[in-house]
Amino acid sequence: MTARHPLARTDDGRRPVKVAVIHDYLDIAETSADWSAVKALADVDFLSDAFTDDDAVVEALADYDVISGMRERLPLTASLMDRLPRLRLFVATSQSNRVIDFAAAEQRGIEIAATADGAHARVATAELTWGLIIAATRGIMLEDRAIREGRWQTGVFPALYGRTIGIVGLGGTGRYIARFAHAFGMKVLAYSPHLSKMDAVEGGAEPVELDELLERSDVVTMHLVLSESSRHIIDARRLALMKPTAVLVNTSRGPLVDEAALVQALRNRTIAGAALDVFDVEPLPARHPFTELDNVTLSPHSGGFTEETYRVWYQGSADAVLAFLERRDIPLRHRRP
């Protein structure tokens, strides 16, 4: 048995540090990075559970000193920290996280670490967004199902060329969306809360107010950061502004859109359809209304999750945990929102 480094033990020296790598839905965390040095110093478990509430988190993780998880999938609140008394290090992928109570962590002596953002993540999200746009507007999923059922050419769908796309959030991913839109010959509108005309023009878009964007766009795609001000920024009133032929795409965060209002709009076909990679509750619960609608294309929050990004994130996680175990400076810290 490998001898453990004396520093990689709990403060009482009675047991080795325990590390939980969570949100490993695909069972790839262990093979996407080199964890050998961490395993030599600590007990490491890779967990695929989808924790649906704090009670489930506490039941599974109360005995761990270190938790490594995916960005913003686990809200680390003060109340949850109080129920994880052994926790000393929390690592989350990427350098921006709005669901961590940093002040509470500092008060409790819990270190918060980050990984590199991953150069591919924004491009990958933009790529998936365009896949969803094409799938939704050209009826790809509908025709796929029809062919499997023995039917042929069940609908006529619009081309994207010459139509208008509205980008809600012209940040890193939004700018890639605009660049791709021009390649498709689309007119590009953009809205962000603090978007200047110069920034919009540099990003290849015409700046407009959100209501105007919704009224004019054939495709509306969401790329805002989720905050209290942006939560439900697309509500029932704003959904009603959209064209009945328009499609809503969300690959950013589920709560940007009022989910109940979107379900109603899709059922009533006041908009043509939606393509969604993110949801209020993830994984999406079985028999959710979205799964029963034929004008919704679904994806399992996989926008930025490519092989390249996973390698960056998991190796960064392993490096952060190893630095903690060896009592070195942790390579990266989260940027506080």
mmCIF file of C-alpha atoms in Angstrom:
data_model
loop_
_atom_site.group_PDB
_atom_site.id
_atom_site.type_symbol
_atom_site.label_atom_id
_atom_site.label_comp_id
_atom_site.label_asym_id
_atom_site.label_seq_id
_atom_site.Cartn_x
_atom_site.Cartn_y
_atom_site.Cartn_z
ATOM 1 C CA MET A 1 0.000 0.000 0.000
ATOM 2 C CA THR A 2 1.304 3.461 -0.928
ATOM 3 C CA ALA A 3 2.497 5.481 2.050
ATOM 4 C CA ARG A 4 0.583 8.698 2.455
ATOM 5 C CA HIS A 5 2.178 12.077 2.860
ATOM 6 C CA PRO A 6 1.851 13.182 6.501
ATOM 7 C CA LEU A 7 0.455 16.555 5.440
ATOM 8 C CA ALA A 8 -2.423 14.907 3.592
ATOM 9 C CA ARG A 9 -4.260 13.982 6.735
ATOM 10 C CA THR A 10 -7.069 15.595 8.626
ATOM 11 C CA ASP A 11 -6.163 17.968 11.428
ATOM 12 C CA ASP A 12 -6.580 15.274 14.063
ATOM 13 C CA GLY A 13 -4.218 12.998 12.108
ATOM 14 C CA ARG A 14 -6.550 10.033 12.490
ATOM 15 C CA ARG A 15 -7.505 9.453 8.874
ATOM 16 C CA PRO A 16 -6.424 10.448 5.354
ATOM 17 C CA VAL A 17 -8.154 13.300 3.605
ATOM 18 C CA LYS A 18 -11.221 12.238 1.640
ATOM 19 C CA VAL A 19 -11.854 13.764 -1.783
ATOM 20 C CA ALA A 20 -15.143 13.589 -3.692
ATOM 21 C CA VAL A 21 -15.214 14.403 -7.414
ATOM 22 C CA ILE A 22 -18.906 14.948 -8.058
ATOM 23 C CA HIS A 23 -21.181 15.511 -11.080
ATOM 24 C CA ASP A 24 -19.268 12.829 -12.981
ATOM 25 C CA TYR A 25 -22.383 11.962 -15.000
ATOM 26 C CA LEU A 26 -20.400 10.362 -17.844
ATOM 27 C CA ASP A 27 -17.940 8.484 -15.626
ATOM 28 C CA ILE A 28 -14.993 10.197 -17.320
ATOM 29 C CA ALA A 29 -13.462 12.346 -14.575
ATOM 30 C CA GLU A 30 -10.900 9.750 -13.580
ATOM 31 C CA THR A 31 -9.644 9.152 -17.133
ATOM 32 C CA SER A 32 -9.725 12.789 -18.275
ATOM 33 C CA ALA A 33 -6.848 13.840 -15.986
ATOM 34 C CA ASP A 34 -3.872 12.499 -14.079
ATOM 35 C CA TRP A 35 -5.119 11.921 -10.524
ATOM 36 C CA SER A 36 -2.251 9.599 -9.516
ATOM 37 C CA ALA A 37 -0.482 12.113 -7.259
ATOM 38 C CA VAL A 38 -3.770 12.973 -5.539
ATOM 39 C CA LYS A 39 -4.598 9.296 -5.022
ATOM 40 C CA ALA A 40 -1.190 8.774 -3.422
ATOM 41 C CA LEU A 41 -2.072 11.323 -0.761
ATOM 42 C CA ALA A 42 -5.813 10.935 -0.242
ATOM 43 C CA ASP A 43 -8.832 8.719 -0.695
ATOM 44 C CA VAL A 44 -10.580 9.797 -3.903
ATOM 45 C CA ASP A 45 -14.114 8.876 -4.948
ATOM 46 C CA PHE A 46 -15.734 9.744 -8.281
ATOM 47 C CA LEU A 47 -19.489 10.198 -7.933
ATOM 48 C CA SER A 48 -22.096 10.393 -10.698
ATOM 49 C CA ASP A 49 -25.075 11.274 -8.504
ATOM 50 C CA ALA A 50 -27.347 14.140 -9.487
ATOM 51 C CA PHE A 51 -27.985 15.838 -6.158
ATOM 52 C CA THR A 52 -31.509 17.262 -6.194
ATOM 53 C CA ASP A 53 -31.501 18.956 -2.782
ATOM 54 C CA ASP A 54 -29.290 19.781 0.193
ATOM 55 C CA ASP A 55 -30.362 16.688 2.115
ATOM 56 C CA ALA A 56 -29.053 14.468 -0.682
ATOM 57 C CA VAL A 57 -25.797 16.439 -0.775
ATOM 58 C CA VAL A 58 -25.269 16.097 2.963
ATOM 59 C CA GLU A 59 -26.089 12.403 2.982
ATOM 60 C CA ALA A 60 -23.523 11.722 0.248
ATOM 61 C CA LEU A 61 -20.776 14.238 1.074
ATOM 62 C CA ALA A 62 -20.760 14.976 4.824
ATOM 63 C CA ASP A 63 -17.664 12.829 5.366
ATOM 64 C CA TYR A 64 -15.494 14.526 2.718
ATOM 65 C CA ASP A 65 -12.791 17.124 3.312
ATOM 66 C CA VAL A 66 -12.513 18.145 -0.347
ATOM 67 C CA ILE A 67 -15.274 18.415 -2.961
ATOM 68 C CA SER A 68 -14.610 18.994 -6.646
ATOM 69 C CA GLY A 69 -17.602 19.720 -8.857
ATOM 70 C CA MET A 70 -18.803 21.266 -12.083
ATOM 71 C CA ARG A 71 -19.385 25.011 -12.345
ATOM 72 C CA GLU A 72 -22.615 26.213 -10.703
ATOM 73 C CA ARG A 73 -24.187 22.751 -10.458
ATOM 74 C CA LEU A 74 -23.932 22.778 -6.660
ATOM 75 C CA PRO A 75 -24.977 26.001 -4.902
ATOM 76 C CA LEU A 76 -22.548 26.259 -1.990
ATOM 77 C CA THR A 77 -24.622 28.256 0.477
ATOM 78 C CA ALA A 78 -23.842 29.131 4.076
ATOM 79 C CA SER A 79 -26.512 26.720 5.307
ATOM 80 C CA LEU A 80 -25.067 23.877 3.255
ATOM 81 C CA MET A 81 -21.542 24.594 4.485
ATOM 82 C CA ASP A 82 -22.795 24.337 8.047
ATOM 83 C CA ARG A 83 -24.007 20.819 7.261
ATOM 84 C CA LEU A 84 -20.644 19.825 5.743
ATOM 85 C CA PRO A 85 -18.436 20.290 8.822
ATOM 86 C CA ARG A 86 -15.390 18.494 7.371
ATOM 87 C CA LEU A 87 -15.253 20.553 4.165
ATOM 88 C CA ARG A 88 -11.987 22.454 3.784
ATOM 89 C CA LEU A 89 -11.658 22.867 0.007
ATOM 90 C CA PHE A 90 -14.259 23.305 -2.718
ATOM 91 C CA VAL A 91 -13.094 23.211 -6.350
ATOM 92 C CA ALA A 92 -15.406 24.183 -9.182
ATOM 93 C CA THR A 93 -14.574 24.301 -12.865
ATOM 94 C CA SER A 94 -14.145 27.681 -14.572
ATOM 95 C CA GLN A 95 -13.277 30.932 -12.804
ATOM 96 C CA SER A 96 -16.719 32.470 -12.449
ATOM 97 C CA ASN A 97 -19.335 31.073 -10.106
ATOM 98 C CA ARG A 98 -22.440 32.880 -8.877
ATOM 99 C CA VAL A 99 -23.760 30.130 -6.611
ATOM 100 C CA ILE A 100 -20.939 30.163 -4.053
ATOM 101 C CA ASP A 101 -21.263 32.245 -0.886
ATOM 102 C CA PHE A 102 -17.640 33.382 -0.778
ATOM 103 C CA ALA A 103 -17.997 35.386 2.440
ATOM 104 C CA ALA A 104 -19.500 32.410 4.275
ATOM 105 C CA ALA A 105 -16.723 30.153 2.980
ATOM 106 C CA GLU A 106 -14.063 32.553 4.231
ATOM 107 C CA GLN A 107 -15.724 32.748 7.644
ATOM 108 C CA ARG A 108 -15.702 28.956 7.911
ATOM 109 C CA GLY A 109 -12.136 28.494 6.714
ATOM 110 C CA ILE A 110 -13.166 26.807 3.462
ATOM 111 C CA GLU A 111 -10.845 27.470 0.539
ATOM 112 C CA ILE A 112 -12.450 28.016 -2.876
ATOM 113 C CA ALA A 113 -10.452 26.996 -5.943
ATOM 114 C CA ALA A 114 -11.028 27.257 -9.671
ATOM 115 C CA THR A 115 -9.742 25.770 -12.905
ATOM 116 C CA ALA A 116 -8.916 27.447 -16.189
ATOM 117 C CA ASP A 117 -12.034 28.340 -18.140
ATOM 118 C CA GLY A 118 -11.132 26.168 -21.103
ATOM 119 C CA ALA A 119 -10.507 27.903 -24.414
ATOM 120 C CA HIS A 120 -12.920 25.627 -26.233
ATOM 121 C CA ALA A 121 -15.942 26.105 -23.961
ATOM 122 C CA ARG A 122 -17.396 29.249 -25.545
ATOM 123 C CA VAL A 123 -16.823 28.058 -29.092
ATOM 124 C CA ALA A 124 -18.290 24.663 -28.214
ATOM 125 C CA THR A 125 -21.400 26.299 -26.749
ATOM 126 C CA ALA A 126 -21.782 28.389 -29.898
ATOM 127 C CA GLU A 127 -21.429 25.272 -32.040
ATOM 128 C CA LEU A 128 -24.122 23.429 -30.096
ATOM 129 C CA THR A 129 -26.349 26.506 -30.237
ATOM 130 C CA TRP A 130 -26.182 26.474 -34.005
ATOM 131 C CA GLY A 131 -26.870 22.766 -34.078
ATOM 132 C CA LEU A 132 -30.003 23.382 -32.035
ATOM 133 C CA ILE A 133 -31.024 26.362 -34.185
ATOM 134 C CA ILE A 134 -30.812 24.293 -37.359
ATOM 135 C CA ALA A 135 -32.500 21.282 -35.767
ATOM 136 C CA ALA A 136 -35.408 23.395 -34.521
ATOM 137 C CA THR A 137 -35.943 25.566 -37.573
ATOM 138 C CA ARG A 138 -35.558 22.789 -40.145
ATOM 139 C CA GLY A 139 -37.617 20.222 -38.223
ATOM 140 C CA ILE A 140 -34.785 17.710 -38.094
ATOM 141 C CA MET A 141 -36.038 15.899 -34.990
ATOM 142 C CA LEU A 142 -39.605 15.770 -36.319
ATOM 143 C CA GLU A 143 -38.499 14.291 -39.616
ATOM 144 C CA ASP A 144 -36.140 11.856 -37.894
ATOM 145 C CA ARG A 145 -39.036 10.486 -35.849
ATOM 146 C CA ALA A 146 -41.311 10.413 -38.890
ATOM 147 C CA ILE A 147 -38.842 8.349 -40.922
ATOM 148 C CA ARG A 148 -38.446 5.885 -38.069
ATOM 149 C CA GLU A 149 -42.232 5.517 -38.068
ATOM 150 C CA GLY A 150 -42.361 4.834 -41.810
ATOM 151 C CA ARG A 151 -43.410 8.332 -42.972
ATOM 152 C CA TRP A 152 -41.644 10.599 -45.457
ATOM 153 C CA GLN A 153 -41.445 14.411 -45.800
ATOM 154 C CA THR A 154 -44.015 15.457 -43.224
ATOM 155 C CA GLY A 155 -43.421 19.215 -43.227
ATOM 156 C CA VAL A 156 -42.018 22.257 -44.999
ATOM 157 C CA PHE A 157 -39.568 24.384 -43.018
ATOM 158 C CA PRO A 158 -37.951 27.804 -43.518
ATOM 159 C CA ALA A 159 -34.399 28.534 -44.564
ATOM 160 C CA LEU A 160 -32.237 30.663 -42.276
ATOM 161 C CA TYR A 161 -30.747 32.736 -45.084
ATOM 162 C CA GLY A 162 -32.154 36.261 -45.097
ATOM 163 C CA ARG A 163 -33.904 35.880 -41.752
ATOM 164 C CA THR A 164 -33.171 37.663 -38.473
ATOM 165 C CA ILE A 165 -31.496 36.277 -35.365
ATOM 166 C CA GLY A 166 -31.726 38.062 -32.030
ATOM 167 C CA ILE A 167 -28.849 37.465 -29.620
ATOM 168 C CA VAL A 168 -29.693 38.184 -25.984
ATOM 169 C CA GLY A 169 -26.247 38.687 -24.452
ATOM 170 C CA LEU A 170 -23.459 39.697 -26.844
ATOM 171 C CA GLY A 171 -20.584 38.425 -24.709
ATOM 172 C CA GLY A 172 -17.962 35.803 -25.494
ATOM 173 C CA THR A 173 -20.371 33.149 -26.766
ATOM 174 C CA GLY A 174 -22.788 35.675 -28.250
ATOM 175 C CA ARG A 175 -20.080 37.099 -30.496
ATOM 176 C CA TYR A 176 -19.360 33.659 -31.914
ATOM 177 C CA ILE A 177 -23.081 33.271 -32.565
ATOM 178 C CA ALA A 178 -23.083 36.573 -34.465
ATOM 179 C CA ARG A 179 -20.061 35.539 -36.520
ATOM 180 C CA PHE A 180 -21.705 32.259 -37.517
ATOM 181 C CA ALA A 181 -25.001 34.045 -38.265
ATOM 182 C CA HIS A 182 -23.317 36.226 -40.865
ATOM 183 C CA ALA A 183 -21.985 33.089 -42.544
ATOM 184 C CA PHE A 184 -25.609 31.931 -42.828
ATOM 185 C CA GLY A 185 -26.599 35.243 -44.392
ATOM 186 C CA MET A 186 -28.741 36.337 -41.447
ATOM 187 C CA LYS A 187 -29.414 39.803 -40.090
ATOM 188 C CA VAL A 188 -28.137 40.064 -36.517
ATOM 189 C CA LEU A 189 -29.786 41.977 -33.678
ATOM 190 C CA ALA A 190 -28.359 42.069 -30.158
ATOM 191 C CA TYR A 191 -29.426 43.102 -26.701
ATOM 192 C CA SER A 192 -27.414 43.214 -23.486
ATOM 193 C CA PRO A 193 -28.248 45.338 -20.436
ATOM 194 C CA HIS A 194 -25.130 47.488 -20.892
ATOM 195 C CA LEU A 195 -24.437 47.024 -24.607
ATOM 196 C CA SER A 196 -23.051 50.112 -26.328
ATOM 197 C CA LYS A 197 -23.559 50.815 -30.020
ATOM 198 C CA MET A 198 -19.811 50.537 -30.598
ATOM 199 C CA ASP A 199 -19.577 47.149 -28.859
ATOM 200 C CA ALA A 200 -22.559 45.881 -30.846
ATOM 201 C CA VAL A 201 -21.112 47.010 -34.159
ATOM 202 C CA GLU A 202 -17.743 45.465 -33.291
ATOM 203 C CA GLY A 203 -19.615 42.264 -32.461
ATOM 204 C CA GLY A 204 -21.347 42.313 -35.838
ATOM 205 C CA ALA A 205 -24.830 43.207 -34.609
ATOM 206 C CA GLU A 206 -27.405 45.970 -34.558
ATOM 207 C CA PRO A 207 -28.130 47.016 -30.950
ATOM 208 C CA VAL A 208 -31.819 47.151 -30.036
ATOM 209 C CA GLU A 209 -33.943 47.020 -26.908
ATOM 210 C CA LEU A 210 -35.086 43.573 -25.811
ATOM 211 C CA ASP A 211 -38.741 44.019 -26.741
ATOM 212 C CA GLU A 212 -37.822 45.135 -30.252
ATOM 213 C CA LEU A 213 -35.448 42.197 -30.617
ATOM 214 C CA LEU A 214 -38.217 39.773 -29.700
ATOM 215 C CA GLU A 215 -40.677 41.380 -32.110
ATOM 216 C CA ARG A 216 -38.296 41.342 -35.094
ATOM 217 C CA SER A 217 -36.382 38.069 -34.680
ATOM 218 C CA ASP A 218 -37.072 34.737 -36.345
ATOM 219 C CA VAL A 219 -34.626 33.059 -33.946
ATOM 220 C CA VAL A 220 -33.989 34.303 -30.393
ATOM 221 C CA THR A 221 -30.970 32.832 -28.626
ATOM 222 C CA MET A 222 -30.076 33.377 -24.961
ATOM 223 C CA HIS A 223 -26.497 34.096 -23.827
ATOM 224 C CA LEU A 224 -26.843 36.211 -20.684
ATOM 225 C CA VAL A 225 -25.256 35.506 -17.316
ATOM 226 C CA LEU A 226 -27.906 34.464 -14.789
ATOM 227 C CA SER A 227 -28.431 37.009 -12.004
ATOM 228 C CA GLU A 228 -31.360 38.354 -10.044
ATOM 229 C CA SER A 229 -31.875 41.023 -12.695
ATOM 230 C CA SER A 230 -31.805 38.543 -15.591
ATOM 231 C CA ARG A 231 -33.876 35.771 -13.970
ATOM 232 C CA HIS A 232 -37.077 35.312 -16.014
ATOM 233 C CA ILE A 233 -36.036 38.137 -18.319
ATOM 234 C CA ILE A 234 -38.076 36.230 -20.890
ATOM 235 C CA ASP A 235 -41.494 35.968 -19.249
ATOM 236 C CA ALA A 236 -45.055 35.507 -20.522
ATOM 237 C CA ARG A 237 -45.329 39.111 -21.678
ATOM 238 C CA ARG A 238 -42.119 38.944 -23.662
ATOM 239 C CA LEU A 239 -42.884 35.526 -25.138
ATOM 240 C CA ALA A 240 -46.111 37.065 -26.459
ATOM 241 C CA LEU A 241 -44.024 39.641 -28.372
ATOM 242 C CA MET A 242 -42.334 36.941 -30.456
ATOM 243 C CA LYS A 243 -43.484 36.016 -33.936
ATOM 244 C CA PRO A 244 -45.703 32.902 -34.100
ATOM 245 C CA THR A 245 -43.110 31.496 -36.524
ATOM 246 C CA ALA A 246 -40.135 32.220 -34.232
ATOM 247 C CA VAL A 247 -37.942 29.788 -32.312
ATOM 248 C CA LEU A 248 -36.422 30.374 -28.851
ATOM 249 C CA VAL A 249 -33.028 28.806 -28.113
ATOM 250 C CA ASN A 250 -31.446 28.685 -24.645
ATOM 251 C CA THR A 251 -27.963 27.274 -24.069
ATOM 252 C CA SER A 252 -27.061 29.645 -21.210
ATOM 253 C CA ARG A 253 -29.099 29.102 -18.010
ATOM 254 C CA GLY A 254 -32.607 27.723 -17.657
ATOM 255 C CA PRO A 255 -34.042 30.372 -15.302
ATOM 256 C CA LEU A 256 -33.392 33.153 -17.820
ATOM 257 C CA VAL A 257 -36.740 32.033 -19.239
ATOM 258 C CA ASP A 258 -39.927 31.583 -17.220
ATOM 259 C CA GLU A 259 -40.292 27.850 -17.735
ATOM 260 C CA ALA A 260 -44.025 27.665 -17.027
ATOM 261 C CA ALA A 261 -44.712 30.530 -19.429
ATOM 262 C CA LEU A 262 -42.590 28.868 -22.121
ATOM 263 C CA VAL A 263 -44.457 25.570 -21.738
ATOM 264 C CA GLN A 264 -47.743 27.431 -22.178
ATOM 265 C CA ALA A 265 -46.492 29.294 -25.244
ATOM 266 C CA LEU A 266 -45.319 26.063 -26.830
ATOM 267 C CA ARG A 267 -48.563 24.244 -26.045
ATOM 268 C CA ASN A 268 -50.610 27.092 -27.521
ATOM 269 C CA ARG A 269 -48.135 27.423 -30.407
ATOM 270 C CA THR A 270 -47.905 31.157 -29.932
ATOM 271 C CA ILE A 271 -44.272 30.552 -30.902
ATOM 272 C CA ALA A 272 -43.186 27.884 -33.352
ATOM 273 C CA GLY A 273 -40.785 26.050 -31.096
ATOM 274 C CA ALA A 274 -37.863 25.987 -28.685
ATOM 275 C CA ALA A 275 -34.468 24.336 -28.497
ATOM 276 C CA LEU A 276 -33.187 23.962 -24.950
ATOM 277 C CA ASP A 277 -29.901 22.805 -23.441
ATOM 278 C CA VAL A 278 -30.550 24.190 -19.932
ATOM 279 C CA PHE A 279 -33.409 23.896 -17.463
ATOM 280 C CA ASP A 280 -34.632 25.066 -14.057
ATOM 281 C CA VAL A 281 -33.900 21.630 -12.571
ATOM 282 C CA GLU A 282 -31.118 19.464 -13.971
ATOM 283 C CA PRO A 283 -31.118 16.684 -14.919
ATOM 284 C CA LEU A 284 -34.539 17.345 -16.430
ATOM 285 C CA PRO A 285 -37.120 15.376 -14.403
ATOM 286 C CA ALA A 286 -38.846 12.438 -16.060
ATOM 287 C CA ARG A 287 -42.184 13.295 -17.686
ATOM 288 C CA HIS A 288 -41.443 17.006 -17.630
ATOM 289 C CA PRO A 289 -43.844 18.875 -19.959
ATOM 290 C CA PHE A 290 -40.965 19.649 -22.334
ATOM 291 C CA THR A 291 -40.549 15.936 -23.022
ATOM 292 C CA GLU A 292 -44.165 15.657 -24.161
ATOM 293 C CA LEU A 293 -44.130 18.516 -26.672
ATOM 294 C CA ASP A 294 -43.281 17.895 -30.318
ATOM 295 C CA ASN A 295 -42.084 21.455 -30.928
ATOM 296 C CA VAL A 296 -39.181 21.280 -28.456
ATOM 297 C CA THR A 297 -35.667 20.034 -29.177
ATOM 298 C CA LEU A 298 -33.823 18.960 -26.010
ATOM 299 C CA SER A 299 -30.145 18.653 -25.111
ATOM 300 C CA PRO A 300 -28.679 17.668 -21.693
ATOM 301 C CA HIS A 301 -26.718 20.851 -20.762
ATOM 302 C CA SER A 302 -23.817 19.844 -22.944
ATOM 303 C CA GLY A 303 -22.985 23.148 -24.635
ATOM 304 C CA GLY A 304 -19.432 23.632 -23.379
ATOM 305 C CA PHE A 305 -18.781 20.047 -22.390
ATOM 306 C CA THR A 306 -16.424 18.688 -25.030
ATOM 307 C CA GLU A 307 -13.520 16.266 -24.697
ATOM 308 C CA GLU A 308 -11.092 19.188 -24.774
ATOM 309 C CA THR A 309 -12.936 21.158 -22.103
ATOM 310 C CA TYR A 310 -13.295 18.170 -19.803
ATOM 311 C CA ARG A 311 -9.538 17.571 -19.943
ATOM 312 C CA VAL A 312 -8.810 21.189 -19.003
ATOM 313 C CA TRP A 313 -11.365 21.202 -16.200
ATOM 314 C CA TYR A 314 -10.536 17.859 -14.626
ATOM 315 C CA GLN A 315 -6.770 18.361 -14.817
ATOM 316 C CA GLY A 316 -7.244 21.769 -13.257
ATOM 317 C CA SER A 317 -9.313 20.183 -10.514
ATOM 318 C CA ALA A 318 -6.655 17.556 -9.858
ATOM 319 C CA ASP A 319 -3.931 20.223 -9.744
ATOM 320 C CA ALA A 320 -5.918 22.334 -7.261
ATOM 321 C CA VAL A 321 -6.588 19.374 -4.968
ATOM 322 C CA LEU A 322 -2.937 18.298 -5.077
ATOM 323 C CA ALA A 323 -1.754 21.807 -4.168
ATOM 324 C CA PHE A 324 -4.123 21.793 -1.195
ATOM 325 C CA LEU A 325 -2.953 18.370 -0.036
ATOM 326 C CA GLU A 326 0.679 19.441 -0.255
ATOM 327 C CA ARG A 327 -0.122 22.746 1.447
ATOM 328 C CA ARG A 328 1.042 24.789 -1.513
ATOM 329 C CA ASP A 329 -0.662 27.840 -2.991
ATOM 330 C CA ILE A 330 -3.662 26.763 -5.043
ATOM 331 C CA PRO A 331 -3.083 27.670 -8.722
ATOM 332 C CA LEU A 332 -6.348 29.532 -9.378
ATOM 333 C CA ARG A 333 -9.071 31.185 -7.346
ATOM 334 C CA HIS A 334 -12.586 32.060 -8.371
ATOM 335 C CA ARG A 335 -13.411 35.569 -9.459
ATOM 336 C CA ARG A 336 -16.081 36.808 -7.105
ATOM 337 C CA PRO A 337 -19.241 37.989 -8.881
#
